[in-house]
Coordinates of C-alpha atoms in Angstrom, one line a residue:
M158 CA -15.2 -30.0 -22.9
L159 CA -17.8 -27.6 -21.7
I160 CA -16.7 -24.1 -20.7
G161 CA -19.2 -22.7 -18.3
N162 CA -18.5 -19.0 -18.2
R163 CA -16.7 -16.0 -19.7
Q164 CA -13.7 -16.3 -17.3
E165 CA -13.2 -20.0 -18.0
A166 CA -13.4 -19.3 -21.7
F167 CA -10.9 -16.4 -21.6
D168 CA -8.4 -18.4 -19.4
F169 CA -8.6 -21.4 -21.7
V170 CA -8.2 -19.4 -24.9
V171 CA -5.3 -17.3 -23.7
R172 CA -3.4 -20.4 -22.5
H173 CA -4.1 -22.0 -25.8
L174 CA -3.0 -19.0 -27.9
F175 CA 0.3 -18.4 -26.0
K176 CA 1.1 -22.1 -26.0
Q177 CA 0.4 -22.5 -29.7
G178 CA 2.3 -19.3 -30.6
E179 CA 0.9 -18.9 -34.0
R180 CA -2.4 -18.3 -35.8
A181 CA -4.5 -21.1 -37.4
V182 CA -4.4 -20.1 -41.0
A183 CA -4.9 -21.5 -44.5
E184 CA -2.1 -21.5 -47.1
G185 CA -3.6 -18.3 -48.5
G186 CA -3.4 -16.6 -45.2
G187 CA -7.1 -16.7 -44.2
C188 CA -7.8 -17.6 -40.6
L189 CA -9.4 -21.0 -39.8
Y190 CA -11.1 -22.5 -36.8
R191 CA -8.8 -25.5 -37.4
G192 CA -5.7 -25.0 -39.3
P193 CA -2.9 -27.2 -40.6
D194 CA -0.6 -29.1 -38.2
G195 CA -3.3 -29.1 -35.5
T196 CA -3.5 -25.4 -35.0
K197 CA -6.7 -23.9 -33.7
C198 CA -8.0 -20.4 -33.5
A199 CA -9.4 -18.6 -30.4
V200 CA -12.8 -20.1 -31.0
G201 CA -11.7 -23.3 -32.7
C202 CA -9.9 -24.4 -29.5
L203 CA -13.3 -24.4 -27.8
I204 CA -15.3 -26.3 -30.4
P205 CA -15.5 -30.0 -29.4
D206 CA -14.0 -32.3 -32.0
E207 CA -17.3 -34.1 -32.4
L208 CA -19.0 -30.9 -33.5
Y209 CA -16.2 -29.6 -35.7
T210 CA -16.7 -29.8 -39.5
P211 CA -14.9 -28.0 -42.3
R212 CA -18.3 -26.4 -43.1
L213 CA -17.8 -24.1 -40.1
E214 CA -14.9 -22.4 -41.8
G215 CA -15.6 -19.0 -43.1
N216 CA -18.3 -18.2 -40.6
S217 CA -18.1 -15.7 -37.8
V218 CA -18.8 -17.0 -34.3
F219 CA -22.3 -15.5 -34.6
M220 CA -23.0 -17.6 -37.7
L221 CA -22.0 -21.0 -36.2
P222 CA -24.8 -23.6 -36.0
Q223 CA -26.8 -23.6 -32.8
R224 CA -25.5 -27.0 -31.8
V225 CA -22.0 -25.4 -31.7
L226 CA -23.1 -22.2 -30.0
D227 CA -24.8 -24.2 -27.3
Q228 CA -21.2 -25.3 -26.2
L229 CA -19.7 -21.8 -26.2
P230 CA -20.3 -19.1 -23.6
A231 CA -20.5 -15.4 -24.5
P232 CA -20.3 -15.2 -28.3
S233 CA -19.5 -11.5 -28.1
L234 CA -16.4 -12.2 -26.0
L235 CA -15.4 -15.0 -28.3
N236 CA -15.8 -12.7 -31.2
E237 CA -13.3 -10.2 -29.6
L238 CA -10.9 -13.1 -28.9
Q239 CA -11.2 -14.2 -32.5
I240 CA -10.4 -10.7 -33.8
A241 CA -7.2 -10.8 -31.6
H242 CA -6.3 -14.1 -33.1
D243 CA -6.9 -13.0 -36.6
D244 CA -4.8 -9.8 -36.5
P245 CA -1.4 -10.8 -37.8
T246 CA 0.3 -7.9 -36.0
N247 CA -0.6 -9.5 -32.7
W248 CA 1.8 -12.3 -33.6
W249 CA 4.9 -10.2 -34.1
N250 CA 5.8 -10.9 -30.5
P251 CA 4.0 -12.1 -27.3
T252 CA 3.8 -8.5 -25.9
R253 CA 1.5 -7.3 -28.7
L254 CA -0.9 -10.3 -28.2
R255 CA -0.8 -9.8 -24.4
Y256 CA -1.7 -6.1 -24.8
H257 CA -4.7 -6.9 -27.1
L258 CA -5.9 -9.6 -24.7
T259 CA -5.5 -7.3 -21.7
V260 CA -7.8 -4.7 -23.3
I261 CA -10.4 -7.4 -23.9
A262 CA -10.1 -8.6 -20.3
Q263 CA -10.6 -5.1 -19.1
H264 CA -13.6 -4.6 -21.3
W265 CA -15.2 -7.7 -19.9
A266 CA -14.0 -7.2 -16.3
L267 CA -12.1 -10.5 -16.4
N268 CA -9.2 -11.6 -14.2
T269 CA -5.8 -11.7 -16.1
D270 CA -3.9 -14.1 -13.9
A271 CA -4.1 -16.9 -16.6
L272 CA -3.0 -14.3 -19.2
E273 CA 0.0 -13.2 -17.3
E274 CA 1.0 -16.8 -16.6
A275 CA 0.6 -17.8 -20.3
Y276 CA 2.6 -14.7 -21.4
N277 CA 5.4 -15.4 -18.9
N278 CA 5.6 -19.0 -20.2
A279 CA 5.5 -18.1 -23.9
T280 CA 8.5 -19.4 -25.8
W281 CA 8.0 -17.6 -29.1

């Protein structure tokens, strides 16, 4: 899967996060690109399976290998989405996560139609 631009990345990530309904975290609480039970973080859901390796864990999006970064648009946007994923208070209820993602969308002048759809379909 190759995401071509910021809007496509934002739409894919917000749909993923609201569908998943939880953070991708290790047993100790630290966030992961790929967590237990198939969970994926805001950036992890964009990393193709063939490029994922556990060695990516613990690195910010800016420190990922170039072969991975070449598959990801707008690392600064993805970093902001990662921060939203990593903040446990955003997972108290879908409204908190929606608010944080709306702020990011406004900062990047992104359309929020996919966000609103994902929020309205959230079951957690």
